[in-house]
Structure formats: C-alpha cells, structure tokens
Short mmCIF file of C-alpha atoms in Angstrom, two decimals:
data_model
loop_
_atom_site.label_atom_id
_atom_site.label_comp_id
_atom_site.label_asym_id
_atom_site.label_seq_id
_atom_site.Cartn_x
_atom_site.Cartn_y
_atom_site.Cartn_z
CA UNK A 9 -8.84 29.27 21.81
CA UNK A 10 -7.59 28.90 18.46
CA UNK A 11 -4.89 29.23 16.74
CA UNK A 12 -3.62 31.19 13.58
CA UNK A 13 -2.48 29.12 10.78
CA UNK A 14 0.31 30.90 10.06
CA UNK A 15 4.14 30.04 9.89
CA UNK A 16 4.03 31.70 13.26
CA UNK A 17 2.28 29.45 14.90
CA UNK A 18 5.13 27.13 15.70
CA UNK A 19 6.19 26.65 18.80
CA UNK A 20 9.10 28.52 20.07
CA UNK A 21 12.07 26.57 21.50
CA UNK A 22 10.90 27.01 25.01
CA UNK A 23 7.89 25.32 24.55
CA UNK A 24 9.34 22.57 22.36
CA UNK A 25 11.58 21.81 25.46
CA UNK A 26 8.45 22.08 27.79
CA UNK A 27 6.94 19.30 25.39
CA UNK A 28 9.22 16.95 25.55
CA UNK A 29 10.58 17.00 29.34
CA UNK A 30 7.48 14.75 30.40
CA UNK A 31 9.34 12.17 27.66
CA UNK A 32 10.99 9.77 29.75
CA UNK A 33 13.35 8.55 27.02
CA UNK A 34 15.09 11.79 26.04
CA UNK A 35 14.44 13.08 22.29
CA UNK A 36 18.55 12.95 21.66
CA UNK A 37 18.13 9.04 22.51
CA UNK A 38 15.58 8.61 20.36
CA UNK A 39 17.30 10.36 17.66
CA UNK A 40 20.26 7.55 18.30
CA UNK A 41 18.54 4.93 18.64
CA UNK A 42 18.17 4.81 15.00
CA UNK A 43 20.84 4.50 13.37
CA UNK A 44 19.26 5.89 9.99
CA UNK A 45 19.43 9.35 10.87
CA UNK A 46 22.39 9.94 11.87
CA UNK A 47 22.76 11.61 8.09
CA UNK A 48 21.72 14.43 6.59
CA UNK A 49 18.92 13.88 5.19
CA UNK A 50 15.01 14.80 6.78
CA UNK A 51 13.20 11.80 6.43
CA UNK A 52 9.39 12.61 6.09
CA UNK A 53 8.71 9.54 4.03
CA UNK A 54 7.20 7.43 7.31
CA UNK A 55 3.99 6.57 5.68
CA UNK A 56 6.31 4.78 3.37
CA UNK A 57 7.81 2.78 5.39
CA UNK A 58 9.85 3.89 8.87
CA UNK A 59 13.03 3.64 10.10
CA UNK A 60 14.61 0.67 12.09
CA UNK A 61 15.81 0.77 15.77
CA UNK A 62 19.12 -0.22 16.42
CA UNK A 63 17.69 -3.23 18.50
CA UNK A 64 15.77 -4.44 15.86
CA UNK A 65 18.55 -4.46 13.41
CA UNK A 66 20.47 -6.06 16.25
CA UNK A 67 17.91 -8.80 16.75
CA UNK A 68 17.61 -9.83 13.18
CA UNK A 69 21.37 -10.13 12.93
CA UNK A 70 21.59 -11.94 16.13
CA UNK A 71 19.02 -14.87 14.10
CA UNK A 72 20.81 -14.98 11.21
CA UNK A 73 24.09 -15.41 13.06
CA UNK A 74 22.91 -17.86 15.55
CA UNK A 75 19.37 -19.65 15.11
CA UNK A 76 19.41 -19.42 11.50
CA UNK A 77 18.01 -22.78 11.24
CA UNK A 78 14.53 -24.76 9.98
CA UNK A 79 12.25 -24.78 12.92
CA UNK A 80 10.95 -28.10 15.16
CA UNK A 81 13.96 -29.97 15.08
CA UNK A 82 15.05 -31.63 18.27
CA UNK A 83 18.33 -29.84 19.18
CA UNK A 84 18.76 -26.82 21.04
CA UNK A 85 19.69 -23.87 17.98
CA UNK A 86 16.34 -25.07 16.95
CA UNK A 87 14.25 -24.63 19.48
CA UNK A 88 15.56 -21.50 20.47
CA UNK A 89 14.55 -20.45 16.58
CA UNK A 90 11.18 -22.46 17.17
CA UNK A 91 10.72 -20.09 20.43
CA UNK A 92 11.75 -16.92 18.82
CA UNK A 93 8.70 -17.41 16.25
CA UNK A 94 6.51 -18.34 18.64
CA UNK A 95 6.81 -15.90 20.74
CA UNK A 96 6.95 -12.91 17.77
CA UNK A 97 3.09 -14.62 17.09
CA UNK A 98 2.10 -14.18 20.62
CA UNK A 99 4.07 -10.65 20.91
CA UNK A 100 1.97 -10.01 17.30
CA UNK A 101 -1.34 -10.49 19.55
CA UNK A 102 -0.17 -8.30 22.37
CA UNK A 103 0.72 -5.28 20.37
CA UNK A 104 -2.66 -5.33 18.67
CA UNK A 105 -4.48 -5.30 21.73
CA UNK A 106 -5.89 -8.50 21.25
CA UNK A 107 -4.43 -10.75 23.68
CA UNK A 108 -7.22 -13.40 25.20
CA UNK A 109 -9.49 -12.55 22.02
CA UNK A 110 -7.99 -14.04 19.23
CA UNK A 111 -4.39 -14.71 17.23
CA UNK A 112 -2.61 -12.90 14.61
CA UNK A 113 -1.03 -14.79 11.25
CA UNK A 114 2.49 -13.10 10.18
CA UNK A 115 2.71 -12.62 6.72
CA UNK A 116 4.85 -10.64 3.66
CA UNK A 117 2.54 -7.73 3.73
CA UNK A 118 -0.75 -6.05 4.16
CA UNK A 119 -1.76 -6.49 0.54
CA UNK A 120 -0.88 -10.24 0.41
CA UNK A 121 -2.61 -11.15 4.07
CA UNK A 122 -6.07 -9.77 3.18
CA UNK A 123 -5.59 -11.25 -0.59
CA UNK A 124 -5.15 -14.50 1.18
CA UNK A 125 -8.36 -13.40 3.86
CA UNK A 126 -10.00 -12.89 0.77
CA UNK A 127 -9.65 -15.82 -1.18
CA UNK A 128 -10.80 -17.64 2.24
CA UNK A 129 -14.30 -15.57 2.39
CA UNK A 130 -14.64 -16.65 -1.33
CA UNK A 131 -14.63 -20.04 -0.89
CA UNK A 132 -17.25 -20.18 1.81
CA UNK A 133 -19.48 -16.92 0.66
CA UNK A 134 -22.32 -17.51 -1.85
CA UNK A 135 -23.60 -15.61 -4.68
CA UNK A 136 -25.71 -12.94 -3.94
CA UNK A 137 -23.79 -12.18 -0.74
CA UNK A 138 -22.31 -8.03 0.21
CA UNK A 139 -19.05 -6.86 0.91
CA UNK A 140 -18.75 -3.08 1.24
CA UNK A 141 -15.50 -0.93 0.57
CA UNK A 142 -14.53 2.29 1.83
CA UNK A 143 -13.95 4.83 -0.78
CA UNK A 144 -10.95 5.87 1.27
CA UNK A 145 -9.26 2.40 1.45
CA UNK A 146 -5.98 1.95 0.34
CA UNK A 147 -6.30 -0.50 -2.41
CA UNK A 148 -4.68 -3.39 -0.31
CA UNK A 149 -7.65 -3.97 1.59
CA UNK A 150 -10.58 -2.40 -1.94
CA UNK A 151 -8.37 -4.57 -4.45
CA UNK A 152 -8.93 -8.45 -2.90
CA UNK A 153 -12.89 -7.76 -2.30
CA UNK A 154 -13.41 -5.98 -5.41
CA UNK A 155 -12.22 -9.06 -7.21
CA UNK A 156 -15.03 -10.42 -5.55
CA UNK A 157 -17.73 -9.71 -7.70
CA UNK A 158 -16.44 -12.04 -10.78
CA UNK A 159 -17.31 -14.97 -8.40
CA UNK A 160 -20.71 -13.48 -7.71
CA UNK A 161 -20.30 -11.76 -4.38
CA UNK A 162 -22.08 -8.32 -4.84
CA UNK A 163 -19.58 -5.32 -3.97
CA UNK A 164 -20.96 -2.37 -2.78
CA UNK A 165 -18.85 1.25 -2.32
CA UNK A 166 -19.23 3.45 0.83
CA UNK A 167 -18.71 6.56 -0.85
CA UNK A 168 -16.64 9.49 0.38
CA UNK A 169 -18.59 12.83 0.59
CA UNK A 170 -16.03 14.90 -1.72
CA UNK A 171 -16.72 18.35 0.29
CA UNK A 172 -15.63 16.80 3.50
CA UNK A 173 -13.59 13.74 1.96
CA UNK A 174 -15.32 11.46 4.67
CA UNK A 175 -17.46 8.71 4.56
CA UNK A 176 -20.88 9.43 6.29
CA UNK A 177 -21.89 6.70 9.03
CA UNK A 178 -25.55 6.91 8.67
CA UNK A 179 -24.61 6.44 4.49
CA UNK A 180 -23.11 2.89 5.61
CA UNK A 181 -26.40 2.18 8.43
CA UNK A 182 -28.39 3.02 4.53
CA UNK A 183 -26.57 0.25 2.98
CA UNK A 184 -25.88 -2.25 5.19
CA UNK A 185 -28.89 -5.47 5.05
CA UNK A 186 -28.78 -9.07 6.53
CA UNK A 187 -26.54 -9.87 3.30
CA UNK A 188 -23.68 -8.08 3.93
CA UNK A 189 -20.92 -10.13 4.72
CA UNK A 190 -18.25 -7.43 5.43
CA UNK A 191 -17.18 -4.20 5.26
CA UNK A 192 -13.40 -3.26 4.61
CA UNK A 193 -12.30 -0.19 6.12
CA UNK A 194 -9.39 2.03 6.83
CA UNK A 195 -8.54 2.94 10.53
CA UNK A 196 -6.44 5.74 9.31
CA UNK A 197 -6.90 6.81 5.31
CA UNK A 198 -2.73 7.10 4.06
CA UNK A 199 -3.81 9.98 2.37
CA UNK A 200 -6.22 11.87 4.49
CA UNK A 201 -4.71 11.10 7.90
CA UNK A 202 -7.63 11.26 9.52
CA UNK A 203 -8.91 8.60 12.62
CA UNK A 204 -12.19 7.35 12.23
CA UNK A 205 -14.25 5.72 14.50
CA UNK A 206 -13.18 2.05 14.24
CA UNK A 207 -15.67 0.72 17.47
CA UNK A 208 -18.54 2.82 15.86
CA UNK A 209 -18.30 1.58 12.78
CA UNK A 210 -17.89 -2.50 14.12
CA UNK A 211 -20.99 -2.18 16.20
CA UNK A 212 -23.18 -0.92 13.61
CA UNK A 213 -22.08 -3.63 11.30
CA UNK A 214 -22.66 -6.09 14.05
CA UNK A 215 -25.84 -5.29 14.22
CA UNK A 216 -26.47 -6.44 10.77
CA UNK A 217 -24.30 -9.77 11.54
CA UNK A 218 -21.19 -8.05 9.20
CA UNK A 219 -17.83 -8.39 10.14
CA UNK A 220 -15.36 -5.62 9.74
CA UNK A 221 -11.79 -5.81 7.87
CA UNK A 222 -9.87 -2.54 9.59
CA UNK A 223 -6.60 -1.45 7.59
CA UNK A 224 -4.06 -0.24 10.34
CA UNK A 225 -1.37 0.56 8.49
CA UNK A 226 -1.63 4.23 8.40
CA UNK A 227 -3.06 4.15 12.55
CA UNK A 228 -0.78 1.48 13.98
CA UNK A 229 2.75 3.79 13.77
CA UNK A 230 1.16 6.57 15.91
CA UNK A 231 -1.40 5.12 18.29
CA UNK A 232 -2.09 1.88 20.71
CA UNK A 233 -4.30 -0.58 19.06
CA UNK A 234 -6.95 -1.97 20.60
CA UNK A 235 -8.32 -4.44 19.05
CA UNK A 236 -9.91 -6.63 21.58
CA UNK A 237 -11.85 -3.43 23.56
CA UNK A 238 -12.84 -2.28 19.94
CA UNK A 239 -13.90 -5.41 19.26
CA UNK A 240 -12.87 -5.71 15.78
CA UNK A 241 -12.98 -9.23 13.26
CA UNK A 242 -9.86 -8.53 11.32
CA UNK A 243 -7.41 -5.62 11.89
CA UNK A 244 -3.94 -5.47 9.86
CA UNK A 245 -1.25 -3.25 9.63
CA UNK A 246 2.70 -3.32 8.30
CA UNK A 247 5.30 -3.96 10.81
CA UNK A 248 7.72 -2.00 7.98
CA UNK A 249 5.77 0.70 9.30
CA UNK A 250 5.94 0.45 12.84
CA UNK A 251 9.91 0.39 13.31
CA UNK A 252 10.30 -3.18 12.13
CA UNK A 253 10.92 -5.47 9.28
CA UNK A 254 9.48 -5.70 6.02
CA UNK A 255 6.55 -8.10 7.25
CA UNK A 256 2.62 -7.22 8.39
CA UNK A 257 0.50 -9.56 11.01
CA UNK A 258 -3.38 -9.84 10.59
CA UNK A 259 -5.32 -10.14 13.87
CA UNK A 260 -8.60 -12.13 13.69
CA UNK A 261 -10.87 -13.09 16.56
CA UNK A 262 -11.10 -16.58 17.21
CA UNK A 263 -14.80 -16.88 16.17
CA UNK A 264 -13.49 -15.11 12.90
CA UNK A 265 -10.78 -17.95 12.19
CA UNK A 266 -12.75 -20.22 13.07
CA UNK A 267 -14.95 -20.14 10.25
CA UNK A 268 -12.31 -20.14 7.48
CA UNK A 269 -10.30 -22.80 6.13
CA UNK A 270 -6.68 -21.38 5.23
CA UNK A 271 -4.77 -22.12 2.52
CA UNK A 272 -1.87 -23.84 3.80
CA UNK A 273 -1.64 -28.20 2.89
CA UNK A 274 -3.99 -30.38 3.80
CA UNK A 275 -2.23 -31.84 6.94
CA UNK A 276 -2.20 -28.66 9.01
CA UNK A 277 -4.71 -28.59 11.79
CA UNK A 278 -7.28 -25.86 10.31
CA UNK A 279 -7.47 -24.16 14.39
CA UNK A 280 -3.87 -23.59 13.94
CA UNK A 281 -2.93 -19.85 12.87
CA UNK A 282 0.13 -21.44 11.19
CA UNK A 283 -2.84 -23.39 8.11
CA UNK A 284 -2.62 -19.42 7.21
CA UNK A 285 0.60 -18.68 6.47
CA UNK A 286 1.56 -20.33 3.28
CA UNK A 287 5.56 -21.36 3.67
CA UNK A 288 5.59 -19.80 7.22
CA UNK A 289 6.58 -16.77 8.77
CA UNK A 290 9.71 -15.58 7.85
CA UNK A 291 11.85 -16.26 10.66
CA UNK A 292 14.40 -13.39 10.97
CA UNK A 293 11.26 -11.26 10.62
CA UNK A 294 9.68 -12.33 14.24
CA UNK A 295 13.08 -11.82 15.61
CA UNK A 296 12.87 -8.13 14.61
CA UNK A 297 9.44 -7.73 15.16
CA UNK A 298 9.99 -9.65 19.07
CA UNK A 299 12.98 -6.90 19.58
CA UNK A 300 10.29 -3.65 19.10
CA UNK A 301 9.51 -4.56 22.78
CA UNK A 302 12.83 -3.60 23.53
CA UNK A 303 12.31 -0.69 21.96
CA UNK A 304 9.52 0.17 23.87
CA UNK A 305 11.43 -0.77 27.01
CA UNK A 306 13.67 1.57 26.18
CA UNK A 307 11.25 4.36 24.78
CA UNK A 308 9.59 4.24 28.45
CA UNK A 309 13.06 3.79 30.26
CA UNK A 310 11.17 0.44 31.52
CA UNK A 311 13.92 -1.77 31.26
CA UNK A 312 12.23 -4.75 33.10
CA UNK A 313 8.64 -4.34 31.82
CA UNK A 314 7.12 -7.30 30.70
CA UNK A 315 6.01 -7.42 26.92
CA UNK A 316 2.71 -6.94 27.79
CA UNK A 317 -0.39 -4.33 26.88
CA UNK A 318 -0.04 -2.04 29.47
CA UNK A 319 3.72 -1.35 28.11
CA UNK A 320 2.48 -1.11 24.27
CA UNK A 321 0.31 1.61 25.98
CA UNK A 322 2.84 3.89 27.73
CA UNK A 323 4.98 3.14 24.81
CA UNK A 324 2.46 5.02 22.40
CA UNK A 325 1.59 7.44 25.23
CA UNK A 326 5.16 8.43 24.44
CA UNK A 327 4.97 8.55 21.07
CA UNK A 328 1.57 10.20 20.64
CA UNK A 329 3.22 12.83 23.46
CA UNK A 330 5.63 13.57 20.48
CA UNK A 331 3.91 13.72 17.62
CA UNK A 332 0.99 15.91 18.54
CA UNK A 333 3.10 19.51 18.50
CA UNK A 334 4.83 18.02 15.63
CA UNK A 335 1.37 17.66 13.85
CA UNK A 336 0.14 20.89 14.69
CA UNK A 337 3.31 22.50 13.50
CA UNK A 338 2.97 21.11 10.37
CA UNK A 339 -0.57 21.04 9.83
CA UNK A 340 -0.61 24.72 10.79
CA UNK A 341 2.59 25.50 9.10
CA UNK A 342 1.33 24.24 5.43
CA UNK A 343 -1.94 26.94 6.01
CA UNK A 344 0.31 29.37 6.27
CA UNK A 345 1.56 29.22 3.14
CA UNK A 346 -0.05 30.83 0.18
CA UNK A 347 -1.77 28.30 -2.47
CA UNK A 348 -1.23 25.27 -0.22
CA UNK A 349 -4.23 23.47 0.14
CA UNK A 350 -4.52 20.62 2.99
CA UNK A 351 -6.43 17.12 1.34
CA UNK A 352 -8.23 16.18 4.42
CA UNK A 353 -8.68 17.45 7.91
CA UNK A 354 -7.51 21.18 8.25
CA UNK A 355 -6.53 20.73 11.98
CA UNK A 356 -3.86 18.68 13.97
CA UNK A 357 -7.03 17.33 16.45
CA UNK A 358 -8.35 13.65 14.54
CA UNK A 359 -5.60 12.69 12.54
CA UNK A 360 -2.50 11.55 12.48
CA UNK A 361 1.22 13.33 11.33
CA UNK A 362 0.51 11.73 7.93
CA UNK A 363 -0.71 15.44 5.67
CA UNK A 364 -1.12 15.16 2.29
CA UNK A 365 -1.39 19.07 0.55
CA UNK A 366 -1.47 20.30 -3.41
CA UNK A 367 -0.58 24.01 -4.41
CA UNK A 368 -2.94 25.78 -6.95
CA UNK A 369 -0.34 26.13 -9.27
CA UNK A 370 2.87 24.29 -8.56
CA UNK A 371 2.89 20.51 -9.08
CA UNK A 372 3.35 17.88 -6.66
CA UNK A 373 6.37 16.70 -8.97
CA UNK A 374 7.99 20.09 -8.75
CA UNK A 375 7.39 20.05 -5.21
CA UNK A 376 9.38 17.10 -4.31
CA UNK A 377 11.98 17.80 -6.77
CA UNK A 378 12.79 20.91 -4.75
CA UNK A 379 12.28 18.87 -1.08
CA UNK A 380 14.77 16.46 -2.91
CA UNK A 381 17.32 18.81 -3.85
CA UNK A 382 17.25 20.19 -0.24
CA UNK A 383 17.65 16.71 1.45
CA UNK A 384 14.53 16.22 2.57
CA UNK A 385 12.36 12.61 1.77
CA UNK A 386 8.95 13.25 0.81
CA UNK A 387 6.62 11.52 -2.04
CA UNK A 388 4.05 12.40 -4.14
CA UNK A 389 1.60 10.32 -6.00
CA UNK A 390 -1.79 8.56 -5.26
CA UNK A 391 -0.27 6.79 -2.35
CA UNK A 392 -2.70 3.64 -3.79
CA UNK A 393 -5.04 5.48 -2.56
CA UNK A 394 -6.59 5.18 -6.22
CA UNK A 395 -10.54 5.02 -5.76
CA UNK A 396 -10.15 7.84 -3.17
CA UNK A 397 -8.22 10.29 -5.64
CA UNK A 398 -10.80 9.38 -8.22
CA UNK A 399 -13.82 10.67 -6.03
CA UNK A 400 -11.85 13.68 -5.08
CA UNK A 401 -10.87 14.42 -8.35
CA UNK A 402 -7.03 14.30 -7.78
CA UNK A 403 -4.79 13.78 -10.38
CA UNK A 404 -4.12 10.14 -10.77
CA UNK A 405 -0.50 10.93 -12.24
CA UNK A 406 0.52 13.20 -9.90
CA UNK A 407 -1.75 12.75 -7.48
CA UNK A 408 -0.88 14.78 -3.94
CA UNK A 409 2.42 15.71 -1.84
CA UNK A 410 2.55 13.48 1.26
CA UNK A 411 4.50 14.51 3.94
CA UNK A 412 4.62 12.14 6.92
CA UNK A 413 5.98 11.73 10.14
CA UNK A 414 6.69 10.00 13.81
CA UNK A 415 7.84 10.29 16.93
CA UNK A 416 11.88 10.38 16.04
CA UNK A 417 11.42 13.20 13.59
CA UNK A 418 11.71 16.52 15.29
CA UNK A 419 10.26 20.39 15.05
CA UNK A 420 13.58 21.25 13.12
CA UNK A 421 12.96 18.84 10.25
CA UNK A 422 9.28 20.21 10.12
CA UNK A 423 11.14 23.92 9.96
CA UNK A 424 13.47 22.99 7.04
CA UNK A 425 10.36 21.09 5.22
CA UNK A 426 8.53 24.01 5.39
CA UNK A 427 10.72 26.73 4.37
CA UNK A 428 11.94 24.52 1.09
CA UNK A 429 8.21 24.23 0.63
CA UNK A 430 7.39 27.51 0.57
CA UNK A 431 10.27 28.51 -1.31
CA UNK A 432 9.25 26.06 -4.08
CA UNK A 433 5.84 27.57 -4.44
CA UNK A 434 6.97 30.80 -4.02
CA UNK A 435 9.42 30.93 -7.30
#
C-alpha cells in the first residue's frame, strides 16, 4: 500500500506513541541523556557531526581528571590510562562488527586515516596498477586515491548514472580487471542517503583479487556494522558522528594489515595496529569512545550487558526502531511541498534520515537562512560531496539543503522543520 506524499502523511500522535512503546529506553530519556538539547534549538545538522551523551562527556572528563597521564609507565594512574586505550581499540573492533577478523587503528579523522591508508598502498603498488572511485564518495575517501595517479597508479571513476544518481553494479563488473588494486566506496553517500550493497559490491571485487575501502561515516550513526559477515578490507567511519568525540577508527582485516608497512618509526613492530597511528591515539578520545557502550547499555536498559556485538546490535535495533517513522515523515513531508525536489531516493525504504532536497526557485542559502532564523540547524552546500554534485549538475556554491537526523531527534522537530520550510519557499 502506498502512501501519499503529502504533509498529511505524518503520523498522528497515536501512532507516534505506538512507535515508540516497543523502545525500551523511553524517548524522554533519550532526549536527557544529551545534554545538548535541552535548548531551543532543532538540531538537524547530524550528518555534521552529532551530539554527545552525557556519559561520554562524563568519561572524557573522568580521564582528564584522573588518568591524564603518558601511557606504559609502571605505576598504577598509568596503567589504568594504558587499559582505557586498550580497551577503546578492542571496543573500536567490536562496534564494527569485526571482532576475531581483524583490528581497527584510532585516528583524528576519516580524511586523515585513509590519507595515511593511502600513502601505505603507494609505497607498495606499482605503476600501471587500478584503483577505482565512486562518483558518490565523499572526497575523504576520492581525494587520497586520486592523488594516486601522479605516482603512476591508474585511477579509474565508477560513474553515477545522473537519472537515478546511482552507480550501476554491472558498470563496476565492466571495469574491474586483474589490475585493480581497490575500489573506494561509500556505504552510505552524505548526500544521497541511500544504502548500497556493501557485501555485493566486496564479493565482486574479490573476484578480481580487489580489495574494497567502504566509507561509513554517513551508515555507521544509523545502522549495526558488520564488517566481519560483510567481509569487507577496510571500513571507516567518524566517531564525531556516532555520539562520540572528535576522532574516527579504520577497521582492516588482518590479511589487509598485514601487507602494509605503516608509517609510524622504525622501532614499532609492523603487526602492531599502534605502527599506524602516527603520535598515538588520543587518549581522552578512547575514553569517550569506551563510554558509548554505556550508552548503549542504557539505550537497551541492559545495564549489565557485556560490550559485546550482540549489544551493538539491539543497540541499533533501537535506534533504527526510531528513525524509520522519522524518515518517512520527512522524506514524505518534503514531497509534499510544492517545488521541493528530493536529490536521491524518493522513499524512506534504502536510505538513511540523512535527505538532501533543492527548490526550483528558492536557494539553498535562502533556505537555511529562514531554518536559521527559526532555530532550527540545517546546512547547505556540497557536503564534499564535490565529484558527485559535478555529475549531477548541482551547484558547486550552493550546492543542496541537507537536512539530517537520528534517533534523539523527534517527529516534532521534523514538524517545525517542515513548516519553516515550506513557509520559506512559499514567500
């Protein structure tokens, strides 16, 4: 049965609360749990970079009060500091689904970790060898390969069909030969929103002996990673994004590792994940990024769970619970109103709660100037998405309004977005 794209296709308030009563963290608690909202502002800016649970924030302060100290020393505030970063590395692993497969490095951020990938592969790929991009990466993981080519490496685009702004799998099975090296992909496009088929697209590159690069930045926030079932080379994602700190991890199988040489000094044992992270993780970092467990504890009112898989997976259970009426209300509320055209898929089934729209005669500036007058946090722009707006033919000045959300926003801040949106366009 479908359903009209209209503003009246919202739910009512009955069957918001019929949503969320199979949440076993109540949607109030969520709401309190960070302590960023409690303000009047609508935050739809979560592409960007999300909001911080209290327990995170807690966490980090905790380290800085009381294990703020160098790591490997022998005395006690040491080792507990020494613990606290092991463990975020091994918590890293877990919440990427990779546990048993392979390790994750902790780095600054997405677009440093696969620069650094990157410069590895160079040093050990020849002239003459393939990488392919998707035309719908974010330029984070396009940027380090494209650079590529000046030492030889021959870089090859997987174009995006610009009618369905999606990049054809049999196109990639057309270009893909026994010297292709790699192909760097997005999980989730931050502009489109949509989910691709991340285990698809690994096998057929296995086939051809190509590892895969998978961006997660724009996936990880709303769904469970599994890296290890989907059996991925490299996936990477921003913890900013995922309710913790300004940091990203990069998963790699061991096999994957194993072949590089990382750019840390000489004396570091090259099977160590540490030869990869040049001046170390940052320390208060892993203990934020350790505390989203808590989180999730508390998300699935599991207070004694272990830190384990099968609690990152109820966790985003939870969350994906949430976010799918918010989607659809937002997808479907954006159709409804006149001149709005949706950049990517047109339904709330395949993607994400990250929608990026344009109006056929109001500009995304003058959009968010109105969205920012009204309190709400929203962005325009080409989200670095740059190779992607070129194909489409976006504007790369003004590129497209990006409205994005998660599992703490609610249906009311999707109501108020809407009707400043429409009242934008409208006048």
């Amino acid at each position: 049965m479908s359903v009209s794209p209209g503003r009246g296709a919202r739910p009512t308030k009955g069957e918001r609360t019929s949503r969320i009563l199979p949440i076993m963290m109540s949607f109030s608690a969520i709401r309190a749990a960070f302590p960023a909202l409690d303000r009047d502002l609508v935050f739809l800016e979560n592409a960007g970079g999300s909001q911080l649970p209290r327990v995170v924030i807690n966490a980090m302060t905790d380290y800085m009060t009381n294990s703020y100290v160098q790591l490997g020393a022998p005395y006690e505030v040491s080792r507990r500091a020494t613990a606290v970063v092991n463990d975020a590395h091994a918590w890293a692993t877990t919440l990427i689904g990779g546990t048993g497969a392979g390790q994750t490095a902790i780095g600054p951020s997405t677009t440093q970790l696969v620069t650094m990938l990157a410069d590895c592969y160079r040093r050990v790929w020849q002239p003459g060898d393939e990488v392919i991009i998707c035309e719908t990466a974010h330029e984070a993981n396009a940027g380090p390969w494209a650079k590529l080519e000046r030492e030889g490496i021959n870089v090859r685009t997987w174009r995006v069909d610009p009618t369905t702004a999606q990049c054809d799998l049999e196109e990639l099975r057309r270009m893909l030969s026994s010297g292709t090296r790699l192909v760097a992909f997005p999980h989730v496009s931050n502009l489109l929103g949509e989910v691709v088929d991340v285990a698809a697209i690994t096998k057929l590159a296995h086939q051809y002996g190509a590892r895969v690069m998978v961006d997660g930045v724009a996936y990880a926030p709303h769904l469970a990673v599994q890296a290890r079932e989907w059996d991925v080379d490299w996936y990477v994602f921003s913890n900013y994004k995922v309710f913790g700190p300004h940091a990203a991890m990069l998963y790699g199988r061991h096999d994957a590792w194993a072949e590089l040489e990382g750019p840390n000094h000489f004396f570091i044992p090259r099977d160590q994940v540490y030869k990869f992270e040049l001046g170390g993780a940052n320390h208060e970092s892993c203990a934020g990024i350790l505390a989203l467990a808590d989180y999730f504890r508390e998300l699935t009112s599991a207070p004694e769970a272990p830190a384990d898989e099968f609690l990152v997976t109820q966790a985003f259970d939870t969350i994906r619970t949430i976010e799918q009426s918010l989607t659809s209300q937002l997808v479907n509320g954006l159709k409804g109103i006149p001149g709005i055209r949706i950049i990517g898929p047109q339904g709330a089934e395949g993607r994400v709660g990250t929608v990026s729209f344009l109006h056929e005669s109001v500009p995304p500036p003058a959009i968010c100037q109105a969205t920012d007058t009204a309190g709400v946090a929203i962005r325009y722009g080409h989200m670095y998405a740059y190779r992607l707006c070129q194909a489409l033919g976006i504007s790369l000045e003004t590129g497209v309004v990006r409205a994005s959300l998660v599992h703490y926003n609610s249906h009311e801040d999707i109501d108020r977005l809407l009707d400043v949106v429409e009242a934008a366009v409208r006048t």
